[in-house]
């Protein structure tokens, strides 16, 4: 009897299934979507409201999920802190979720000194044994400020076992202590810069790191771009210009540590010259009568006329705001100045710190039986018999830990955060935990139950459905007045310690943290906006100091036992050695500094900056468009910085007629007076468009794949930033030279790319005057599980292909399809590229020129508007609004 065809196929299918289920293969779930999960439509994103925990600002975010994995983060437009914006660190947080070095489960340090995986049962038993054997009061828990339920668990546990220490960033701690001196309230004041006509920042780099960069940048930008009489002015006080200083209209270049003397001199000028001051002004004037102003100015390294100009700025352009917390004394003096000027209740607000889980004083260095580390580094000089870290990634704590119990990522966690009093933002899981991790608070709760402790809280409460959808509830508490404690501030009204002998060390903050080996690759790849360095630590010297050493950019500079490449900083005070706060080498710097040149190093650079031979690695928009018509700048009372005024009439020449756009003509406007160079737009572009990270070797050769770059121009007037991207020209020079028609002009005004048609001749790049295209030098590599973050709506380009910005065309198509399904037109503001959506200062406007009511049409009529290289008749769709300033 023969074997029939159907019988043979049946047997073959059975053996194939048996082979696929062999023990050599890991088990997988195969669930048919006959009954799909609620609200899950393949190819359509889901959105979850949660809270960013990358810093203490607690911005509300919206996580975009595709098929169960988070692919993009945006701000929550209904949350009053972020109002829909997000900083660079928040944008890059999705890479910490998919970080390849995340711990997959508990780790126990063995006899060989290495961490090895262990089951959770064994790990919890080891934790229980350590806590049980610890003498009463000998356990220390170092943690950050936590939501209500989590902090309740920790407090209940440590009430029996030992001490709970809540830590926070030094600048926040200094501001809190300064407020306690001035008002007897150890809280963080809130600042509403949208109400300010002038701002003086004493080292407060609010564009990148100080307090809440998103909220402060948005408030400050609200007053920029206005007519000169209403425009918010900014003065920067500090030895180095950073991102915030670059946006300033004036710079008081004091010595490192000289901010206190500047604040004293400013108080003296205000009390003696300004009018309409608070009643305490007489007491302040009397207390400062004996101040030796020339000596204080010499100690600070500033001129008295500079102090007078600063005083006139904050006293005449009111309400003003003075920011700074380089020390508690400086913070208290600036709060006193704000009080005298009447800024309290207007730009400086008290009573908005929720104080739900305030920081606590660290204990004196002592030996602990068990040291628990939760989102906190071990304290200096810490000694413990047994160290437990709840970190999900390697850090300073896990390097010392005997036991690692990895916590969920905050995108996998539940909780609530009250960043401003009265407003509770919900933190809810946006996806299933990627690995075998557990919430630290639940682990501690379980440990407490096993120890038989009483008074432990119950299970975590579940939020209401309405709060889950909105992500926030409540409203910000109003300003709470408080009497000034003039007697507490009076002892500060005298000069501080003598300034350090030159050269003095100055550690400056950096949101991108390029020196952190565990920082997300996007942050390490994106160059520092002021210096243009990525992937490495560096040391900065002023041009004068560098010339005295005979050193140039890239030279190796020895500072004691530390050797770093040099970046010459044109906006750094002489006698100052500047290093990023995040540089690991900073901890090894001790004693007096004596910089000396020891050799030649390698310094990664962004395109458009000269290398050691004095030539450009790649031509840049900044280099091409640096010409400026001087008389236009004075005539209109603003400084364009980069670019120049467009001609009054359209050029009559051109080889091709202007294209027609029957339905939409998408265009963008960028206000350079509001841009702070914070790089949030650049990181958002990486995340949205699957831009690959090339690494430090490629950065040395200027091979940065970013579609959007922050070009910088340094002049006597200061540092200007220019967000540079494809200009989407009407007569694009790149299109006619492509031999395979891979780039073309769409009916909606986009210079589109057909990536699978491109053969990489680079004719288009050579013919682009804006240097808007990048070349793929290698096949992109997305190390697992970083590949889970890839946006499925955007193709991943291969080696040998030119790529560039197309205004996030996938978002344009999504909005158009949604409008078509609803049988309506696209509404202005419905289409938002990633760069415009995340911008904290709202410097980017996007819209349809064919819509007469679109905001983009009004912005383009601003007298400050111009387009790059318009005399080439390319017809760019990107309009820039020049920086304002005194005429």
PDB file of C-alpha atoms in Angstrom, residues 245-427:
ATOM      1  CA  UNK A 245      25.173  82.063  29.093  1.00  0.00           C
ATOM      2  CA  UNK A 246      25.157  81.789  25.315  1.00  0.00           C
ATOM      3  CA  UNK A 247      21.586  83.098  25.306  1.00  0.00           C
ATOM      4  CA  UNK A 248      22.533  86.028  27.554  1.00  0.00           C
ATOM      5  CA  UNK A 249      22.675  89.643  26.443  1.00  0.00           C
ATOM      6  CA  UNK A 250      25.553  90.460  28.822  1.00  0.00           C
ATOM      7  CA  UNK A 251      28.240  88.548  30.704  1.00  0.00           C
ATOM      8  CA  UNK A 252      29.782  89.373  34.083  1.00  0.00           C
ATOM      9  CA  UNK A 253      32.922  87.226  33.938  1.00  0.00           C
ATOM     10  CA  UNK A 254      33.724  86.802  37.624  1.00  0.00           C
ATOM     11  CA  UNK A 255      36.364  84.517  39.092  1.00  0.00           C
ATOM     12  CA  UNK A 256      35.388  80.949  40.063  1.00  0.00           C
ATOM     13  CA  UNK A 257      33.729  81.332  43.451  1.00  0.00           C
ATOM     14  CA  UNK A 258      33.329  85.081  42.983  1.00  0.00           C
ATOM     15  CA  UNK A 259      29.539  84.909  42.676  1.00  0.00           C
ATOM     16  CA  UNK A 260      29.136  85.786  46.367  1.00  0.00           C
ATOM     17  CA  UNK A 261      31.094  89.023  46.064  1.00  0.00           C
ATOM     18  CA  UNK A 262      29.150  89.950  42.930  1.00  0.00           C
ATOM     19  CA  UNK A 263      25.885  89.332  44.807  1.00  0.00           C
ATOM     20  CA  UNK A 264      27.080  91.543  47.698  1.00  0.00           C
ATOM     21  CA  UNK A 265      28.081  94.349  45.345  1.00  0.00           C
ATOM     22  CA  UNK A 266      24.770  94.055  43.536  1.00  0.00           C
ATOM     23  CA  UNK A 267      22.838  94.231  46.825  1.00  0.00           C
ATOM     24  CA  UNK A 268      24.824  97.305  47.793  1.00  0.00           C
ATOM     25  CA  UNK A 269      24.007  99.007  44.493  1.00  0.00           C
ATOM     26  CA  UNK A 270      20.309  98.098  44.708  1.00  0.00           C
ATOM     27  CA  UNK A 271      19.945  99.283  48.313  1.00  0.00           C
ATOM     28  CA  UNK A 272      21.717 102.572  47.566  1.00  0.00           C
ATOM     29  CA  UNK A 273      20.382 103.446  44.090  1.00  0.00           C
ATOM     30  CA  UNK A 274      17.130 101.667  43.270  1.00  0.00           C
ATOM     31  CA  UNK A 275      13.736 103.055  44.232  1.00  0.00           C
ATOM     32  CA  UNK A 276      10.477 101.449  45.277  1.00  0.00           C
ATOM     33  CA  UNK A 277      12.159  98.780  47.363  1.00  0.00           C
ATOM     34  CA  UNK A 278      10.916  96.583  50.191  1.00  0.00           C
ATOM     35  CA  UNK A 279      11.091  98.050  53.743  1.00  0.00           C
ATOM     36  CA  UNK A 280      14.102  95.886  54.585  1.00  0.00           C
ATOM     37  CA  UNK A 281      16.224  97.918  52.132  1.00  0.00           C
ATOM     38  CA  UNK A 282      17.265 100.394  54.837  1.00  0.00           C
ATOM     39  CA  UNK A 283      18.621  97.628  57.067  1.00  0.00           C
ATOM     40  CA  UNK A 284      20.487  96.070  54.144  1.00  0.00           C
ATOM     41  CA  UNK A 285      21.970  99.429  53.177  1.00  0.00           C
ATOM     42  CA  UNK A 286      23.127  99.995  56.721  1.00  0.00           C
ATOM     43  CA  UNK A 287      24.669  96.529  56.986  1.00  0.00           C
ATOM     44  CA  UNK A 288      26.551  97.008  53.714  1.00  0.00           C
ATOM     45  CA  UNK A 289      27.779 100.513  54.505  1.00  0.00           C
ATOM     46  CA  UNK A 290      31.135  99.216  55.642  1.00  0.00           C
ATOM     47  CA  UNK A 291      31.698  97.000  52.595  1.00  0.00           C
ATOM     48  CA  UNK A 292      34.930  97.843  50.814  1.00  0.00           C
ATOM     49  CA  UNK A 293      33.471  97.891  47.293  1.00  0.00           C
ATOM     50  CA  UNK A 294      36.775  98.231  45.380  1.00  0.00           C
ATOM     51  CA  UNK A 295      38.282  95.348  47.342  1.00  0.00           C
ATOM     52  CA  UNK A 296      35.184  93.184  46.841  1.00  0.00           C
ATOM     53  CA  UNK A 297      35.227  93.958  43.113  1.00  0.00           C
ATOM     54  CA  UNK A 298      38.908  93.036  42.962  1.00  0.00           C
ATOM     55  CA  UNK A 299      38.230  89.773  44.783  1.00  0.00           C
ATOM     56  CA  UNK A 300      35.381  88.958  42.389  1.00  0.00           C
ATOM     57  CA  UNK A 301      37.441  89.992  39.392  1.00  0.00           C
ATOM     58  CA  UNK A 302      34.821  92.406  38.027  1.00  0.00           C
ATOM     59  CA  UNK A 303      34.523  96.136  37.574  1.00  0.00           C
ATOM     60  CA  UNK A 304      32.181  98.317  39.589  1.00  0.00           C
ATOM     61  CA  UNK A 305      30.669  99.647  36.374  1.00  0.00           C
ATOM     62  CA  UNK A 306      29.687  96.068  35.460  1.00  0.00           C
ATOM     63  CA  UNK A 307      27.854  95.812  38.770  1.00  0.00           C
ATOM     64  CA  UNK A 308      26.106  99.107  38.097  1.00  0.00           C
ATOM     65  CA  UNK A 309      24.934  97.915  34.658  1.00  0.00           C
ATOM     66  CA  UNK A 310      23.660  94.682  36.206  1.00  0.00           C
ATOM     67  CA  UNK A 311      21.898  96.647  38.938  1.00  0.00           C
ATOM     68  CA  UNK A 312      20.219  98.959  36.448  1.00  0.00           C
ATOM     69  CA  UNK A 313      19.049  95.939  34.457  1.00  0.00           C
ATOM     70  CA  UNK A 314      17.298  94.137  37.316  1.00  0.00           C
ATOM     71  CA  UNK A 315      16.066  97.324  38.987  1.00  0.00           C
ATOM     72  CA  UNK A 316      14.575  99.102  35.967  1.00  0.00           C
ATOM     73  CA  UNK A 317      13.276  96.117  33.999  1.00  0.00           C
ATOM     74  CA  UNK A 318      10.889  94.695  36.588  1.00  0.00           C
ATOM     75  CA  UNK A 319       9.643  92.229  37.533  1.00  0.00           C
ATOM     76  CA  UNK A 320      13.069  90.668  37.455  1.00  0.00           C
ATOM     77  CA  UNK A 321      14.401  87.321  38.630  1.00  0.00           C
ATOM     78  CA  UNK A 322      17.802  86.548  40.128  1.00  0.00           C
ATOM     79  CA  UNK A 323      18.727  82.866  40.000  1.00  0.00           C
ATOM     80  CA  UNK A 324      21.626  80.978  41.489  1.00  0.00           C
ATOM     81  CA  UNK A 325      22.696  78.431  44.073  1.00  0.00           C
ATOM     82  CA  UNK A 326      26.437  77.922  43.712  1.00  0.00           C
ATOM     83  CA  UNK A 327      26.425  77.941  47.529  1.00  0.00           C
ATOM     84  CA  UNK A 328      23.786  78.409  50.268  1.00  0.00           C
ATOM     85  CA  UNK A 329      25.153  81.893  50.935  1.00  0.00           C
ATOM     86  CA  UNK A 330      24.785  82.960  47.297  1.00  0.00           C
ATOM     87  CA  UNK A 331      21.269  81.501  47.202  1.00  0.00           C
ATOM     88  CA  UNK A 332      20.270  83.458  50.339  1.00  0.00           C
ATOM     89  CA  UNK A 333      21.766  86.717  49.043  1.00  0.00           C
ATOM     90  CA  UNK A 334      19.938  86.390  45.722  1.00  0.00           C
ATOM     91  CA  UNK A 335      16.666  85.660  47.507  1.00  0.00           C
ATOM     92  CA  UNK A 336      17.283  88.839  49.518  1.00  0.00           C
ATOM     93  CA  UNK A 337      17.834  90.797  46.290  1.00  0.00           C
ATOM     94  CA  UNK A 338      14.611  89.366  44.848  1.00  0.00           C
ATOM     95  CA  UNK A 339      12.817  90.375  48.041  1.00  0.00           C
ATOM     96  CA  UNK A 340      14.071  93.967  47.900  1.00  0.00           C
ATOM     97  CA  UNK A 341      13.058  94.311  44.242  1.00  0.00           C
ATOM     98  CA  UNK A 342       9.543  93.013  44.863  1.00  0.00           C
ATOM     99  CA  UNK A 343       9.964  89.843  42.841  1.00  0.00           C
ATOM    100  CA  UNK A 344       8.472  87.592  45.527  1.00  0.00           C
ATOM    101  CA  UNK A 345       5.032  86.448  44.455  1.00  0.00           C
ATOM    102  CA  UNK A 346       5.660  87.496  40.856  1.00  0.00           C
ATOM    103  CA  UNK A 347       8.711  85.705  39.473  1.00  0.00           C
ATOM    104  CA  UNK A 348       9.885  83.984  42.675  1.00  0.00           C
ATOM    105  CA  UNK A 349       7.235  81.838  44.318  1.00  0.00           C
ATOM    106  CA  UNK A 350       7.251  80.198  47.737  1.00  0.00           C
ATOM    107  CA  UNK A 351       4.976  77.452  48.984  1.00  0.00           C
ATOM    108  CA  UNK A 352       5.053  75.355  45.801  1.00  0.00           C
ATOM    109  CA  UNK A 353       7.554  72.774  47.043  1.00  0.00           C
ATOM    110  CA  UNK A 354       5.404  69.778  48.095  1.00  0.00           C
ATOM    111  CA  UNK A 355       7.960  68.645  50.692  1.00  0.00           C
ATOM    112  CA  UNK A 356       6.398  65.171  50.588  1.00  0.00           C
ATOM    113  CA  UNK A 357       9.779  63.516  50.893  1.00  0.00           C
ATOM    114  CA  UNK A 358      12.334  66.244  51.651  1.00  0.00           C
ATOM    115  CA  UNK A 359      16.067  65.533  51.745  1.00  0.00           C
ATOM    116  CA  UNK A 360      17.680  64.681  55.053  1.00  0.00           C
ATOM    117  CA  UNK A 361      21.097  65.435  56.447  1.00  0.00           C
ATOM    118  CA  UNK A 362      23.554  62.600  55.794  1.00  0.00           C
ATOM    119  CA  UNK A 363      24.985  60.936  58.883  1.00  0.00           C
ATOM    120  CA  UNK A 364      28.630  61.444  59.795  1.00  0.00           C
ATOM    121  CA  UNK A 365      30.949  58.959  58.165  1.00  0.00           C
ATOM    122  CA  UNK A 366      30.528  55.753  60.128  1.00  0.00           C
ATOM    123  CA  UNK A 367      30.632  51.996  59.705  1.00  0.00           C
ATOM    124  CA  UNK A 368      27.273  50.474  58.755  1.00  0.00           C
ATOM    125  CA  UNK A 369      26.370  46.833  58.984  1.00  0.00           C
ATOM    126  CA  UNK A 370      24.171  47.012  55.901  1.00  0.00           C
ATOM    127  CA  UNK A 371      24.186  49.823  53.328  1.00  0.00           C
ATOM    128  CA  UNK A 372      21.201  49.995  50.969  1.00  0.00           C
ATOM    129  CA  UNK A 373      21.587  52.127  47.812  1.00  0.00           C
ATOM    130  CA  UNK A 374      18.477  53.106  45.866  1.00  0.00           C
ATOM    131  CA  UNK A 375      19.010  55.611  43.014  1.00  0.00           C
ATOM    132  CA  UNK A 376      21.903  57.099  44.976  1.00  0.00           C
ATOM    133  CA  UNK A 377      25.675  56.829  44.865  1.00  0.00           C
ATOM    134  CA  UNK A 378      27.506  55.586  47.955  1.00  0.00           C
ATOM    135  CA  UNK A 379      28.583  58.459  50.207  1.00  0.00           C
ATOM    136  CA  UNK A 380      32.241  59.405  50.315  1.00  0.00           C
ATOM    137  CA  UNK A 381      34.103  57.320  52.822  1.00  0.00           C
ATOM    138  CA  UNK A 382      31.246  54.859  53.193  1.00  0.00           C
ATOM    139  CA  UNK A 383      32.109  51.615  54.956  1.00  0.00           C
ATOM    140  CA  UNK A 384      29.731  48.704  55.344  1.00  0.00           C
ATOM    141  CA  UNK A 385      29.879  44.973  55.979  1.00  0.00           C
ATOM    142  CA  UNK A 386      27.214  44.309  53.348  1.00  0.00           C
ATOM    143  CA  UNK A 387      26.204  46.599  50.473  1.00  0.00           C
ATOM    144  CA  UNK A 388      22.931  46.135  48.565  1.00  0.00           C
ATOM    145  CA  UNK A 389      22.243  48.082  45.378  1.00  0.00           C
ATOM    146  CA  UNK A 390      18.855  48.379  43.702  1.00  0.00           C
ATOM    147  CA  UNK A 391      20.312  49.845  40.515  1.00  0.00           C
ATOM    148  CA  UNK A 392      19.238  48.322  37.230  1.00  0.00           C
ATOM    149  CA  UNK A 393      22.574  49.178  35.540  1.00  0.00           C
ATOM    150  CA  UNK A 394      26.240  49.193  36.561  1.00  0.00           C
ATOM    151  CA  UNK A 395      27.219  52.298  38.526  1.00  0.00           C
ATOM    152  CA  UNK A 396      29.334  53.390  41.473  1.00  0.00           C
ATOM    153  CA  UNK A 397      27.020  51.558  43.867  1.00  0.00           C
ATOM    154  CA  UNK A 398      27.023  48.222  42.060  1.00  0.00           C
ATOM    155  CA  UNK A 399      30.833  48.360  41.893  1.00  0.00           C
ATOM    156  CA  UNK A 400      30.831  48.071  45.718  1.00  0.00           C
ATOM    157  CA  UNK A 401      27.718  45.946  46.120  1.00  0.00           C
ATOM    158  CA  UNK A 402      27.698  42.432  47.500  1.00  0.00           C
ATOM    159  CA  UNK A 403      24.104  41.993  46.292  1.00  0.00           C
ATOM    160  CA  UNK A 404      22.312  43.643  43.359  1.00  0.00           C
ATOM    161  CA  UNK A 405      18.506  43.566  43.323  1.00  0.00           C
ATOM    162  CA  UNK A 406      17.667  45.395  40.082  1.00  0.00           C
ATOM    163  CA  UNK A 407      14.724  47.763  40.204  1.00  0.00           C
ATOM    164  CA  UNK A 408      12.223  48.278  37.389  1.00  0.00           C
ATOM    165  CA  UNK A 409      12.951  51.100  34.963  1.00  0.00           C
ATOM    166  CA  UNK A 410      10.612  54.003  35.604  1.00  0.00           C
ATOM    167  CA  UNK A 411       8.849  53.227  32.321  1.00  0.00           C
ATOM    168  CA  UNK A 412       8.018  49.832  33.837  1.00  0.00           C
ATOM    169  CA  UNK A 413       6.999  51.191  37.252  1.00  0.00           C
ATOM    170  CA  UNK A 414       3.916  52.547  38.992  1.00  0.00           C
ATOM    171  CA  UNK A 415       3.725  55.430  41.434  1.00  0.00           C
ATOM    172  CA  UNK A 416       3.032  59.141  41.639  1.00  0.00           C
ATOM    173  CA  UNK A 417       5.185  62.251  41.764  1.00  0.00           C
ATOM    174  CA  UNK A 418       4.259  65.671  43.120  1.00  0.00           C
ATOM    175  CA  UNK A 419       6.777  67.986  41.499  1.00  0.00           C
ATOM    176  CA  UNK A 420       4.771  71.112  42.395  1.00  0.00           C
ATOM    177  CA  UNK A 421       2.477  71.337  45.391  1.00  0.00           C
ATOM    178  CA  UNK A 422      -1.090  70.494  44.465  1.00  0.00           C
ATOM    179  CA  UNK A 423      -0.257  68.711  41.201  1.00  0.00           C
ATOM    180  CA  UNK A 424       0.101  64.936  41.416  1.00  0.00           C
ATOM    181  CA  UNK A 425       1.427  63.323  38.237  1.00  0.00           C
ATOM    182  CA  UNK A 426       0.813  59.627  37.748  1.00  0.00           C
ATOM    183  CA  UNK A 427       3.705  57.279  37.010  1.00  0.00           C
TER     184      UNK A 427
END
